[in-house]
CSV table of C-alpha atoms and ligand atoms in Angstrom, one decimal:
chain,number,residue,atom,x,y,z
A,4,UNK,CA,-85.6,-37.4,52.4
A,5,UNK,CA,-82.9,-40.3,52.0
A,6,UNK,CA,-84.1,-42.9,53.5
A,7,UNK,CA,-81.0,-45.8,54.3
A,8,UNK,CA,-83.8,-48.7,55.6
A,9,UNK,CA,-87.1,-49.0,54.4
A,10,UNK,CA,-89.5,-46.2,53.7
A,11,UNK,CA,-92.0,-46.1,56.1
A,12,UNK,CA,-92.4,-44.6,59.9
A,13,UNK,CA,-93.6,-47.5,61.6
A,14,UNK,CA,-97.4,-45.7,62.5
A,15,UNK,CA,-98.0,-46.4,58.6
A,16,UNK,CA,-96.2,-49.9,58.4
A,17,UNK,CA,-98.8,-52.4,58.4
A,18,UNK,CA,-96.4,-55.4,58.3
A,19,UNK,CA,-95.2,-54.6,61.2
A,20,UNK,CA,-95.8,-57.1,64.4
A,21,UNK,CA,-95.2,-54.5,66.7
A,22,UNK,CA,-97.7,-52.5,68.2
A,23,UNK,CA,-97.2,-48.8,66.6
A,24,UNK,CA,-96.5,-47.1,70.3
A,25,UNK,CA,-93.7,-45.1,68.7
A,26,UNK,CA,-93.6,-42.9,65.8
A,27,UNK,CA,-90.4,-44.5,64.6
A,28,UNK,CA,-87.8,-42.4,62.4
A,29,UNK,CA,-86.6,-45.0,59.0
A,30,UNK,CA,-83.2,-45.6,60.5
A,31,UNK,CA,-81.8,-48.8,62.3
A,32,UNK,CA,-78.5,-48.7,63.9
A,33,UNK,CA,-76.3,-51.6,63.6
A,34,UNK,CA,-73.3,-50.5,66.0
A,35,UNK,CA,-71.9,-47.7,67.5
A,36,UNK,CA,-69.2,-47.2,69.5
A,37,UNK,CA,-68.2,-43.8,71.6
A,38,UNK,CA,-70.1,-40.8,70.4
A,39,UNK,CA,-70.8,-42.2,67.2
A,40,UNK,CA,-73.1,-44.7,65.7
A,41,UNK,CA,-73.1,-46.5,62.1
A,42,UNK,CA,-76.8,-47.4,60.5
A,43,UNK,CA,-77.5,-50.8,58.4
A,44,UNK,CA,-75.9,-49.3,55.7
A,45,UNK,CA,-72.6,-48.3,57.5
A,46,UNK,CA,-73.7,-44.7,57.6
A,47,UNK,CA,-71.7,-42.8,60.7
A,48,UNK,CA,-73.8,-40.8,62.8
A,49,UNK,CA,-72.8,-37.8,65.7
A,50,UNK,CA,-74.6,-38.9,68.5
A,51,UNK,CA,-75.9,-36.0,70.7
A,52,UNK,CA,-79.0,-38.0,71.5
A,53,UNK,CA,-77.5,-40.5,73.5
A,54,UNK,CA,-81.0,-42.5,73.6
A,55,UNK,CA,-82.3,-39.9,75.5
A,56,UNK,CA,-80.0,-39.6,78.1
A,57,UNK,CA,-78.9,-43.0,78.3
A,58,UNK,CA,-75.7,-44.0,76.7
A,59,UNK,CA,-73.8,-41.2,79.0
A,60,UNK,CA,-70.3,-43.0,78.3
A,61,UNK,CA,-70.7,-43.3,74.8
A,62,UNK,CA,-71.6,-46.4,73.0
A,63,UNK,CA,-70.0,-49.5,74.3
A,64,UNK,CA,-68.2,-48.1,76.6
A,65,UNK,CA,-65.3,-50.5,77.3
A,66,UNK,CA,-65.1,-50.8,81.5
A,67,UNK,CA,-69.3,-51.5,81.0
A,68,UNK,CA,-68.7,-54.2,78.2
A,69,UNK,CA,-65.7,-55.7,79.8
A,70,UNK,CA,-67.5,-55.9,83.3
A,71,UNK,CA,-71.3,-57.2,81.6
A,72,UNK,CA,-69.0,-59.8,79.4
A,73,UNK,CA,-67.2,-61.5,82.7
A,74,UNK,CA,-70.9,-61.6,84.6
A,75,UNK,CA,-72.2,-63.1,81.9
A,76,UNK,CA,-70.0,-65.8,82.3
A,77,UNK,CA,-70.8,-65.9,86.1
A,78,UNK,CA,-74.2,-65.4,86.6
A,79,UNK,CA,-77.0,-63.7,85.5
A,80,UNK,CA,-80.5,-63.6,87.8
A,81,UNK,CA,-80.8,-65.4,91.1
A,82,UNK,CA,-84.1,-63.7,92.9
A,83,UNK,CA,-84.5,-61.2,95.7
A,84,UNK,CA,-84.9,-63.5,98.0
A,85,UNK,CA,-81.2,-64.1,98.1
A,86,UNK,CA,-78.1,-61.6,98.9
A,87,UNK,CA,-77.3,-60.5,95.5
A,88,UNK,CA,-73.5,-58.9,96.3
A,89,UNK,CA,-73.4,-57.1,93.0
A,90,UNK,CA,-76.9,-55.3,94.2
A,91,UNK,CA,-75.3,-54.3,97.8
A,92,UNK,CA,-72.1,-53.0,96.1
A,93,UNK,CA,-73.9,-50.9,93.6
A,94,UNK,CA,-75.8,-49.7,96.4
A,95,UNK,CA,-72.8,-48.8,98.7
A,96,UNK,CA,-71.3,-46.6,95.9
A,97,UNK,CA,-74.8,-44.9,95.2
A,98,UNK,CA,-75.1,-43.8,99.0
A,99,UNK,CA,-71.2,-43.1,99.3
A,100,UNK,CA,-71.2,-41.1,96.4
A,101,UNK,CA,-74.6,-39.0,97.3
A,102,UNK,CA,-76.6,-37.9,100.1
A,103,UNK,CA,-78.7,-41.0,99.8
A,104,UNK,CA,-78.8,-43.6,102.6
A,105,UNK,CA,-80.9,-46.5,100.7
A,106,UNK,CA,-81.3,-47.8,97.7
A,107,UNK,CA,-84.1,-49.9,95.9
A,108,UNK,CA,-83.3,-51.1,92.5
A,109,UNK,CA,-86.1,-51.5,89.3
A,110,UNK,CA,-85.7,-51.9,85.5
A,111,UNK,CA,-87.1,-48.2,84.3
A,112,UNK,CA,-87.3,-44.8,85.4
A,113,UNK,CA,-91.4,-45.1,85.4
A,114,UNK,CA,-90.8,-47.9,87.9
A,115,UNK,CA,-88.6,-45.7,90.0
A,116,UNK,CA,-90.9,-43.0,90.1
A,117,UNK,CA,-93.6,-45.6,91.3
A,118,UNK,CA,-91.5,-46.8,93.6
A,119,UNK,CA,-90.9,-42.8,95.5
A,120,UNK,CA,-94.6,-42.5,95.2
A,121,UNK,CA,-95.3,-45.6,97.3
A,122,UNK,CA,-92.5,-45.4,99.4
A,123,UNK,CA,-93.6,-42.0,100.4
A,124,UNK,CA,-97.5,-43.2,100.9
A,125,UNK,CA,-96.5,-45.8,102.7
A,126,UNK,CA,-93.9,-43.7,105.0
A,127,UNK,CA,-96.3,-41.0,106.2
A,128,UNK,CA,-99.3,-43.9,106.7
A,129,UNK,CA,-97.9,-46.5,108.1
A,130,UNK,CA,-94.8,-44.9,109.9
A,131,UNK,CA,-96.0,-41.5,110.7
A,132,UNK,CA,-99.7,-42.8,110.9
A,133,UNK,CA,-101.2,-39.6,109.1
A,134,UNK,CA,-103.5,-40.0,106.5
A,135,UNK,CA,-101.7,-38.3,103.6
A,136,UNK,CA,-101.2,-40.0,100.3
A,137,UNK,CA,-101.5,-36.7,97.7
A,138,UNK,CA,-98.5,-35.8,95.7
A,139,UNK,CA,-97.9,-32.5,94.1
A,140,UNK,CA,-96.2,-32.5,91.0
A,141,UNK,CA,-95.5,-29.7,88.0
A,142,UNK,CA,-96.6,-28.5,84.9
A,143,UNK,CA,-95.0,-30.0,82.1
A,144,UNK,CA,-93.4,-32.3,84.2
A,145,UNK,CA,-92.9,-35.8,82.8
A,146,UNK,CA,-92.1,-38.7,85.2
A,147,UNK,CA,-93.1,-41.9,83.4
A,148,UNK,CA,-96.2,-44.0,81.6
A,149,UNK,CA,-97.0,-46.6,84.3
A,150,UNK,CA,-100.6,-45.4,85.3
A,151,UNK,CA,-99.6,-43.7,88.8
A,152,UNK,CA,-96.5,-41.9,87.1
A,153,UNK,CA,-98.3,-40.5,83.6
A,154,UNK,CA,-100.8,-39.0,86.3
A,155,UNK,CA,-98.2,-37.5,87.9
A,156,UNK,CA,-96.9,-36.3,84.5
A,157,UNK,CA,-97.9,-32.7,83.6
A,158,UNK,CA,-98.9,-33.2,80.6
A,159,UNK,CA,-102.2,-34.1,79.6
A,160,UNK,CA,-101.0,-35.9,76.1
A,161,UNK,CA,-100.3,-38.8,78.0
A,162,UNK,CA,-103.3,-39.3,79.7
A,163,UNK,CA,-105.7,-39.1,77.0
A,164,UNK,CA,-107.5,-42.2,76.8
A,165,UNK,CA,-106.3,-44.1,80.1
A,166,UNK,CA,-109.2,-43.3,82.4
A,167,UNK,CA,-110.3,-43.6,85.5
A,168,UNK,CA,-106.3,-42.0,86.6
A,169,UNK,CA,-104.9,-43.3,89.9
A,170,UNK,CA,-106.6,-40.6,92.7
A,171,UNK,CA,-104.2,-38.6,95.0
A,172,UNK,CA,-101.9,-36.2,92.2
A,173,UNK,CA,-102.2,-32.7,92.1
A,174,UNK,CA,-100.2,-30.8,89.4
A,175,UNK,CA,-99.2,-26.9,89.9
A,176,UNK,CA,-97.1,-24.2,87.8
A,177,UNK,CA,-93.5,-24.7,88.0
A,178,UNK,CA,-91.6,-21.6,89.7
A,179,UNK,CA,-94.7,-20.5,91.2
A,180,UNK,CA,-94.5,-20.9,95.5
A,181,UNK,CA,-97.9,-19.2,95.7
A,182,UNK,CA,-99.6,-22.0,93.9
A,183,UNK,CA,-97.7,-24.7,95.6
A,184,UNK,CA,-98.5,-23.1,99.0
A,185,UNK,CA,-102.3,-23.2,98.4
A,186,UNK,CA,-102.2,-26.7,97.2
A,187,UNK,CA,-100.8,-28.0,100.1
A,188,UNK,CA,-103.1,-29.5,102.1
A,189,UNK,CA,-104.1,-32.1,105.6
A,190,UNK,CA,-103.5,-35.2,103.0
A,191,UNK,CA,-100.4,-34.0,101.2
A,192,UNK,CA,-97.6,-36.8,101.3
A,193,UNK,CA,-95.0,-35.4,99.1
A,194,UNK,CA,-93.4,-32.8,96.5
A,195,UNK,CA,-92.0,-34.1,93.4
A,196,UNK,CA,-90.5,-32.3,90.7
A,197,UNK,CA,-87.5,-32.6,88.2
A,198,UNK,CA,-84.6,-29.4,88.4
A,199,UNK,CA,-84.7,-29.2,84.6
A,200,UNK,CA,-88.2,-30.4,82.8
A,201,UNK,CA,-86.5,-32.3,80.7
A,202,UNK,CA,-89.4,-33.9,78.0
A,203,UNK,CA,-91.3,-30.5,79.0
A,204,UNK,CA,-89.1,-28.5,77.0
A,205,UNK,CA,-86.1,-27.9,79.2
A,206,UNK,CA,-86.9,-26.0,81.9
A,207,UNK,CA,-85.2,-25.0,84.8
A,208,UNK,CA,-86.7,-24.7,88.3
A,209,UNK,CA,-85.1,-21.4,89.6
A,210,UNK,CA,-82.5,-21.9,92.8
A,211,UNK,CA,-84.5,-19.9,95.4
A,212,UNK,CA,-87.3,-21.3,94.3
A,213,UNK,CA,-86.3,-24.8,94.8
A,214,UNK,CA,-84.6,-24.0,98.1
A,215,UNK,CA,-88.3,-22.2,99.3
A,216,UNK,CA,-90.1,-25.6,97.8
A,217,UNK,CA,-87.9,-28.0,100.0
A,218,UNK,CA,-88.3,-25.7,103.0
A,219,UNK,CA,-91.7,-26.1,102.6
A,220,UNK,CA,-91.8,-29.7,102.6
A,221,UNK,CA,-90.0,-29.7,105.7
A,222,UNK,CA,-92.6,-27.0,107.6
A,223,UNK,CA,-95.6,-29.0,106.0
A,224,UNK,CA,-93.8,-32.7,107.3
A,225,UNK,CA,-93.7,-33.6,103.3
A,226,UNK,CA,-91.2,-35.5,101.6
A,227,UNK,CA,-89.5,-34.1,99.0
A,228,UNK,CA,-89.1,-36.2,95.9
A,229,UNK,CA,-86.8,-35.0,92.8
A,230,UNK,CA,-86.7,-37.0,89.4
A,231,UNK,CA,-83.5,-37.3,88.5
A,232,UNK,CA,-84.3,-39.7,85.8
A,233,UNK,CA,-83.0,-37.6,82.9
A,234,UNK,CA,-80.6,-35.0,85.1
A,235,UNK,CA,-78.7,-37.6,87.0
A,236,UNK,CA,-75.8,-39.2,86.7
A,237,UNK,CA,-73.8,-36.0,85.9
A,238,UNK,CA,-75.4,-35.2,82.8
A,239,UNK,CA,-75.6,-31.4,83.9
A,240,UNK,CA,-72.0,-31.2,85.4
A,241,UNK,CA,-72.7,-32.4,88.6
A,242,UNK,CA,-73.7,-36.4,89.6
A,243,UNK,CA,-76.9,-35.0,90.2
A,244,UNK,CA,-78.6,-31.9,89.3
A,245,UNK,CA,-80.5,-31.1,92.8
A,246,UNK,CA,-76.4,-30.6,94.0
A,247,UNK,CA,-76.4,-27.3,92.1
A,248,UNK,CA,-79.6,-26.3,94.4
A,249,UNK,CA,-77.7,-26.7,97.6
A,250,UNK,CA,-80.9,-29.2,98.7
A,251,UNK,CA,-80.8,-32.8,99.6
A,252,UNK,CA,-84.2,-34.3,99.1
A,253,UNK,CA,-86.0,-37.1,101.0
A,254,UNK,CA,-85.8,-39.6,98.1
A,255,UNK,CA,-84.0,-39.2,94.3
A,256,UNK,CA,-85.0,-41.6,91.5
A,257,UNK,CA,-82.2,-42.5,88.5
A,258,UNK,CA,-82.6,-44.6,85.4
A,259,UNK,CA,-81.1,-44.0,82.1
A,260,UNK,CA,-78.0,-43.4,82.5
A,261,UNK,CA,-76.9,-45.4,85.4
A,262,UNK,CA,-75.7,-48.2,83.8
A,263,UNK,CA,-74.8,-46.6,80.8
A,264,UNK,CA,-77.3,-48.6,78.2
A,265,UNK,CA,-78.0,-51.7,80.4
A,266,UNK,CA,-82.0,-51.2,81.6
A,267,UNK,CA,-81.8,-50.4,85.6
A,268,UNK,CA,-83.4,-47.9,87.7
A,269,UNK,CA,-82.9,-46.9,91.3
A,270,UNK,CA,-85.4,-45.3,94.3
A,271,UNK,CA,-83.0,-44.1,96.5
A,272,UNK,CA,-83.6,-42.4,100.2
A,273,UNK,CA,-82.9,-41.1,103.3
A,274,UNK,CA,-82.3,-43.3,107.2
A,275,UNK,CA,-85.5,-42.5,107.9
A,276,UNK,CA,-87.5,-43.9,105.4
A,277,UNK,CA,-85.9,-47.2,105.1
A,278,UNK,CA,-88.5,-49.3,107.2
A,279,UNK,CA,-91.2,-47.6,105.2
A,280,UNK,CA,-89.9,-50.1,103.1
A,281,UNK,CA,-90.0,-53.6,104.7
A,282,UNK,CA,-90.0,-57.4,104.2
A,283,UNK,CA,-92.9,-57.5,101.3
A,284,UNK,CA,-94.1,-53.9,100.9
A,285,UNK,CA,-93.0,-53.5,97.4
A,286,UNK,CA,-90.7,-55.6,94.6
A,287,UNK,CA,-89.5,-56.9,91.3
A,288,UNK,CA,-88.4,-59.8,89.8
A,289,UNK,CA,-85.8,-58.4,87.6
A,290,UNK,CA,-84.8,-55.6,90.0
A,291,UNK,CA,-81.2,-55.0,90.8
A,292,UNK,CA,-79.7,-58.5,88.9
A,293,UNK,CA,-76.3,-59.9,89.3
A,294,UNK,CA,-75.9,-58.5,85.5
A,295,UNK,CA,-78.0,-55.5,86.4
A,296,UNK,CA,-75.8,-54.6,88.9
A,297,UNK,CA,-72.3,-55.2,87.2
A,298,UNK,CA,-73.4,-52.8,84.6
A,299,UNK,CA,-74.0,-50.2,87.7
A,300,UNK,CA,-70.6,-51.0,89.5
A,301,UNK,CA,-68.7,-50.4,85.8
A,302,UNK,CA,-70.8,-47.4,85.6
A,303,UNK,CA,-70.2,-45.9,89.2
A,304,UNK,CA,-66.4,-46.7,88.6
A,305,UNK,CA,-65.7,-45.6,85.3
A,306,UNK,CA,-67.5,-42.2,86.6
A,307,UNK,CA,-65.2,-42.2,89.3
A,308,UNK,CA,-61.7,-43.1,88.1
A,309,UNK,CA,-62.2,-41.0,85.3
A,310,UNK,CA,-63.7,-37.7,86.3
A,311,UNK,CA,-66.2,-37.7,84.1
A,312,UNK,CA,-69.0,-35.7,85.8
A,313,UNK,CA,-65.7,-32.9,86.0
A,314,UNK,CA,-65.4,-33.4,81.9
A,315,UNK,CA,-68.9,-32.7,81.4
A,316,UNK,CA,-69.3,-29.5,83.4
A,317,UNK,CA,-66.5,-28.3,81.1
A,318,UNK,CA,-68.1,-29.7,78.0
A,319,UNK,CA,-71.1,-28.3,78.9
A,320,UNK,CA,-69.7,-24.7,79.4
A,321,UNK,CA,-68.1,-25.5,75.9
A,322,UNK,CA,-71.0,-26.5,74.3
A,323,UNK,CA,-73.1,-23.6,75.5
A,324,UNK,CA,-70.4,-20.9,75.2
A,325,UNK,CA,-70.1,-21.9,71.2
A,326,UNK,CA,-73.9,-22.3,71.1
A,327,UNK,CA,-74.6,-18.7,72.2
A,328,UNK,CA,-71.7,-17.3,70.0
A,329,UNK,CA,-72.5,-18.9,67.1
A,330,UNK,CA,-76.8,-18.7,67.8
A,331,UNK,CA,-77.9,-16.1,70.0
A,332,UNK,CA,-78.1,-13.6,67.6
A,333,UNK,CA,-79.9,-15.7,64.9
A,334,UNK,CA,-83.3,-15.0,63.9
A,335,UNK,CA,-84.6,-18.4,64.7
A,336,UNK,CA,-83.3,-18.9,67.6
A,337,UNK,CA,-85.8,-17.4,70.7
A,338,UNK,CA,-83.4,-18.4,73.7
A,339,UNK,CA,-80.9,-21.4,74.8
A,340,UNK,CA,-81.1,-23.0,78.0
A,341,UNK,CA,-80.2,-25.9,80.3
A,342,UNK,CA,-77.6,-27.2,82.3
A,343,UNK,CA,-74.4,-28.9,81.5
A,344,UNK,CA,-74.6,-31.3,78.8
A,345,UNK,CA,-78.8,-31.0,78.6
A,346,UNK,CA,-79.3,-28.0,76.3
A,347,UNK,CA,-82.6,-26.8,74.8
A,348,UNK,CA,-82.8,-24.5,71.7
A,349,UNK,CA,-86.0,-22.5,71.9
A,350,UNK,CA,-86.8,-21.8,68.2
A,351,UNK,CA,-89.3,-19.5,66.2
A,352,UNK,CA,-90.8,-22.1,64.6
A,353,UNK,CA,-91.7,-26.6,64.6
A,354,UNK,CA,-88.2,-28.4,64.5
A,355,UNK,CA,-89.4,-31.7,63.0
A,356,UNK,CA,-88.2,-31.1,59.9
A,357,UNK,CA,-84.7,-30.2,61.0
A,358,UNK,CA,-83.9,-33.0,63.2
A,359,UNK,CA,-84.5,-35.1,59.5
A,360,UNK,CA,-82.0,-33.1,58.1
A,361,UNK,CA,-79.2,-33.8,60.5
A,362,UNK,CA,-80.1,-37.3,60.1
A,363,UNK,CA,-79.6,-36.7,56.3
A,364,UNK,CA,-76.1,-34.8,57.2
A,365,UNK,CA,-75.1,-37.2,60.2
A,366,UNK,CA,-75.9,-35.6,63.5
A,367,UNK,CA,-78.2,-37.1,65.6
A,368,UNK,CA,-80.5,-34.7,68.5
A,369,UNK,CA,-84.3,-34.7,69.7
A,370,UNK,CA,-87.2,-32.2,70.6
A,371,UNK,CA,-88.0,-31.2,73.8
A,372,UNK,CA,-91.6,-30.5,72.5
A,373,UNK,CA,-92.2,-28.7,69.3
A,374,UNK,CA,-90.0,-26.1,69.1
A,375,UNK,CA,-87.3,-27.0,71.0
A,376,UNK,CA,-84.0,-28.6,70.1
A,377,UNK,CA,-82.7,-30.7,72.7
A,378,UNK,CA,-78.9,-31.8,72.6
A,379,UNK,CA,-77.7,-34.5,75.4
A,380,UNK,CA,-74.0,-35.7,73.9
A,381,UNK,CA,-72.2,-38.2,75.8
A,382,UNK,CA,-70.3,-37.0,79.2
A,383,UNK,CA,-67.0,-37.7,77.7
A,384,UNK,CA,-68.0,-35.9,74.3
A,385,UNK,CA,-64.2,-34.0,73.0
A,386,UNK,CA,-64.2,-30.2,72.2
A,387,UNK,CA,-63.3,-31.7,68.2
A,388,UNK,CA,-66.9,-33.6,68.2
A,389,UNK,CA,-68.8,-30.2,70.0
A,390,UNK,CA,-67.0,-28.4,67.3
A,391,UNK,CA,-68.6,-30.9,64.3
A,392,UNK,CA,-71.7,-30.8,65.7
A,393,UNK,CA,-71.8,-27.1,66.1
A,394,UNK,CA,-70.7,-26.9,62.4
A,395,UNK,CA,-73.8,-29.7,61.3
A,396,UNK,CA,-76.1,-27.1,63.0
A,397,UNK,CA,-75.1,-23.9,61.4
A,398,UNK,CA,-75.8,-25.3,58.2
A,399,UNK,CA,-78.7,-27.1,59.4
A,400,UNK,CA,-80.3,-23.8,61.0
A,401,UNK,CA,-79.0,-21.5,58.5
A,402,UNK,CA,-80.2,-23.1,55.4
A,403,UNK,CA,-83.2,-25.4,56.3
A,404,UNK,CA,-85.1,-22.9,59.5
A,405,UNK,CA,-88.2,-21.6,58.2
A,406,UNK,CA,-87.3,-18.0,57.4
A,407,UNK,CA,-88.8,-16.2,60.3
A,408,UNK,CA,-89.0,-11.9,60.2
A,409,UNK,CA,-87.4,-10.1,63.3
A,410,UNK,CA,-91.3,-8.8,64.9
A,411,UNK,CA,-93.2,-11.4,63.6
A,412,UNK,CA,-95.3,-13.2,66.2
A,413,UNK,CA,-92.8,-16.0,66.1
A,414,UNK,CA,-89.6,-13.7,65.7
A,415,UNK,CA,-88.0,-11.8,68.9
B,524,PLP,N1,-88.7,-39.2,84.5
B,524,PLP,C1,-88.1,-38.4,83.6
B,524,PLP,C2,-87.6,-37.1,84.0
B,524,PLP,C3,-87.9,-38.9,82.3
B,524,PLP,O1,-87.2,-38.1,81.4
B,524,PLP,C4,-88.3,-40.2,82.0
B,524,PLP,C5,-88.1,-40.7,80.6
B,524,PLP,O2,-87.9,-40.0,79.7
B,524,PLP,C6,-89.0,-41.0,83.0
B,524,PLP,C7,-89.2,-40.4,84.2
B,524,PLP,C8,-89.5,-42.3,82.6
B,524,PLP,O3,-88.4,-43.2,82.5
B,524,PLP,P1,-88.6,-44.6,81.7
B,524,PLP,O4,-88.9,-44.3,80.3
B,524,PLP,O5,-87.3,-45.3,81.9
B,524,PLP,O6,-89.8,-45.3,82.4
C-alpha cells in the first residue's frame, strides 16, 4: 500500500508522544478546501468522510472562516458568568429554526449526551419529585465515551475495561416495542435513541415504530431524548432527522456538524424543562464561547441563505438512486441503506481493505462496523463529485471485493 507520510499506524509507532487511542490510517492532511482535501505530499483527496459528519459545508467553508477570522479579532472566551451575545443569538436561531425551546451549549457530542441525561434526572427528581433516574437506550446505539454516555452506548466494545459503569442504563433491541414496553419501569426517567444508528452500522429506526416509542414516553411521563449528534444538522435531507418521524422529542443533542469543523455541541429542550436546569446545576468552561458561537451563527446562516438542507435531500436521492443502479445487483453488495447524505453499504464480506484502496485511488469514506461502507459527503456535494466518487467505487468494488459466490453464507 502507498504510503505518502511515514509507514506506520500509530498503535505500532513507538516514537509517538501520543497516547495510541486511535488506530490511525498513514495519512496527514495539510489543507482542504470544499469537498476535497490535499495530504503532505499535495495528494487531492474526494472527501465523502467529512470527519465523520463534521465538515457538512465542505472544508473551509468561506461564511465560517470569514465569520471565525473577524471574532478572532474581537474576542475569544469571556466565562459563563457573563452574557455572551454570540451564545444567545446561536441559541435564538437553534429554537427558531426547530421545535426546541432552550438551548445549553458544550464542546462534544459525548458532553451533549451527558448533558440530556442529567437534565432529564434532574427534571423528573427535582421538578416532578419522582424517583426516576433510568434511561433506556438501544442496541448498537453509540452516544459518546464520557463514562455515563459509553454506558449508554450499545455496544459492549467500549466498555471493556472501564468498570464499575455509571448505574441507571438499560439497553433494548432497536425496532422492538415489546422489549421496550417490558423495560419500562417505576424509576424510568427517559428514552434515548438515534433515528439512524449511525456508528452501529446505519440503521434506521422504523416510522411507526418511532411514533409508538414517543407515545409511550408520553403515557409512561418519560422524556424522550433523540441523539442527533451524527443525523443533525441536515445531513439526511432534513435539519434534523426525527422531522422525517413527524415526532418532536423532549430534548435533541447536536455536535459535529453545527459549526461546520469548529468543536461545539448543544443539549437543546423543550419550555418545560428549562428550570430543570438552573443557576449551578450543570456547566462548562469552554461552553458556547464568543468564538464558539460565531462558528454556529455562520453555520445556522450559511444553512439558511443557502438552502442547503434542500441541496442535500436532492443529493442524497442522487447519491442513492446511482448507488442502487450501479450496486444493487452486485454480488458483494447485501443491501444499501440510510437517509439523505448518510448511506451504509451492507457488504458480503470485511471492508478494511477497501477503504485503503480508495485512499490509494483518492476517495475518502469509513465503516459503519465491519462490513459496512458508510459515505457522509458534504451537504453541498455537486452531482459531478457524486458521479467521481461513484466511478472510484465501481472500480474499487469491482476489482478489489473479495470474490464472494451467489449462495455462499456471505452471498445473497
Ligand atoms: N452520538 C452519536 C450518534 C455519535 O455519532 C457520536 C460520535 O460519533 C457521539 C454521540 C459522540 O460525539 P463526540 O465524539 O463529539 O463526543
Amino acid at each position: 500500500m502507498a504510503n505518502p507520510i511515514n509507514n506506520q499506524q500509530s498503535p505500532a509507532n513507538t516514537e509517538s508522544a501520543l497516547f495510541p487511542s486511535y488506530a490511525r490510517y498513514p495519512l496527514a492532511f495539510a489543507k482542504g478546501k470544499g469537498s476535497y482535501l490535499w495530504d503532505v505530499n499535495g495528494k487531492k483527496y474526494l472527501d465523502f468522510m467529512c470527519g465523520l459528519a463534521v465538515t457538512n459545508l465542505g472544508h473551509a467553508p468561506e461564511r465560517v472562516t470569514a465569520k471565525l477570522k473577524d471574532q478572532l479579532d474581537q474576542l475569544w472566551h469571556t466565562s459563563n458568568l457573563f452574557q455572551i451575545p454570540n451564545q444567545e443569538k446561536a441559541a435564538q436561531m437553534l429554537t427558531s429554526m426547530t421545535s426546541g425551546d432552550a438551548v445549553f451549549f458544550c464542546n462534544s457530542g459525548a458532553e451533549a449526551n451527558e448533558a440530556a441525561i442529567k437534565l432529564a434526572r434532574k427534571y423528573q427528581q427535582k421538578i416532578k419529585g419522582e424517583e426516576r433516574y433510568e434511561i433506556i437506550t438501544f442496541t448498537q446505539s453509540f452516544h459518546g465515551r464520557t463514562l455515563a454516555t459509553l454506558t449508554a452506548t450499545g455496544q459492549d466494545k467500549v466498555k471493556e475495561g472501564f468498570h464499575p459503569l455509571p448505574a441507571g442504563f438499560i439497553t433494548v433491541p432497536l425496532n422492538d416495542l415489546d422489549a421496550l414496553q417490558d423495560a419500562i419501569g417505576p424509576y424510568t426517567a427517559a428514552v434515548m435513541l438515534e433515528m439512524i444508528q449511525a456508528e452501529g452500522g446505519v440503521h434506521p429506526a422504523g416510522v411507526e415504530y418511532v411514533q409508538a416509542v414517543a407515545e409511550l414516553c408520553k403515557q409512561n411521563g418519560l422524556l424522550l431524548i433523540i441523539d442527533e449528534i451524527q443525523t443533525g444538522m441536515g445531513r439526511t435531507g432534513k435539519l434534523l432527522a426525527f422531522e422525517h418521524y413527524g415526532i418532536e422529542p423532549d430534548i435533541f443533542t447536536l455536535a459535529k456538524g453545527l459549526a461546520s469543523g469548529f468543536p461545539v455541541g448543544a443539549m437543546v429542550g423543550k419550555a418545560h424543562l428549562k428550570e430543570a436546569f438552573s443557576a449551578g446545576s450543570h456547566g462548562s468552561t469552554f461552553g458556547g464561547t464568543p468564538l464558539a458561537t460565531a462558528a454556529v451563527i455562520a453555520t445556522l446562516e450559511t444553512l439558511q441563505e443557502e438552502h442547503v438542507v434542500e441541496h442535500a435531500a436532492q443529493m442524497g436521492d442522487y447519491l442513492n438512486q446511482q448507488l442502487h443502479d450501479k450496486f444493487a445487483d452486485h454480488p458483494f453488495v447485501l443491501e444499501i441503506r440510510g437517509k439523505g447524505l448518510m448511506i451504509g453499504i451492507e457488504c458480503a464480506g470485511p471492508i478494511n481493505e477497501l477503504i485503503l484502496v480508495g485512499q490509494e485511488k483518492g476517495l475518502l469514506f469509513v465503516n459503519a462496523g465491519p462490513n459496512v461502507i458508510r459515505l457522509l459527503p458534504n451537504l453541498l456535494i455537486t452531482k459531478e463529485e457524486i458521479d467521481q466518487a461513484i466511478t472510484l467505487l465501481s472500480e474499487i468494488i469491482q476489482e478489489y471485493a473479495p470474490v464472494v459466490t451467489a449462495g455462499s453464507p456471505n452471498g445473497k
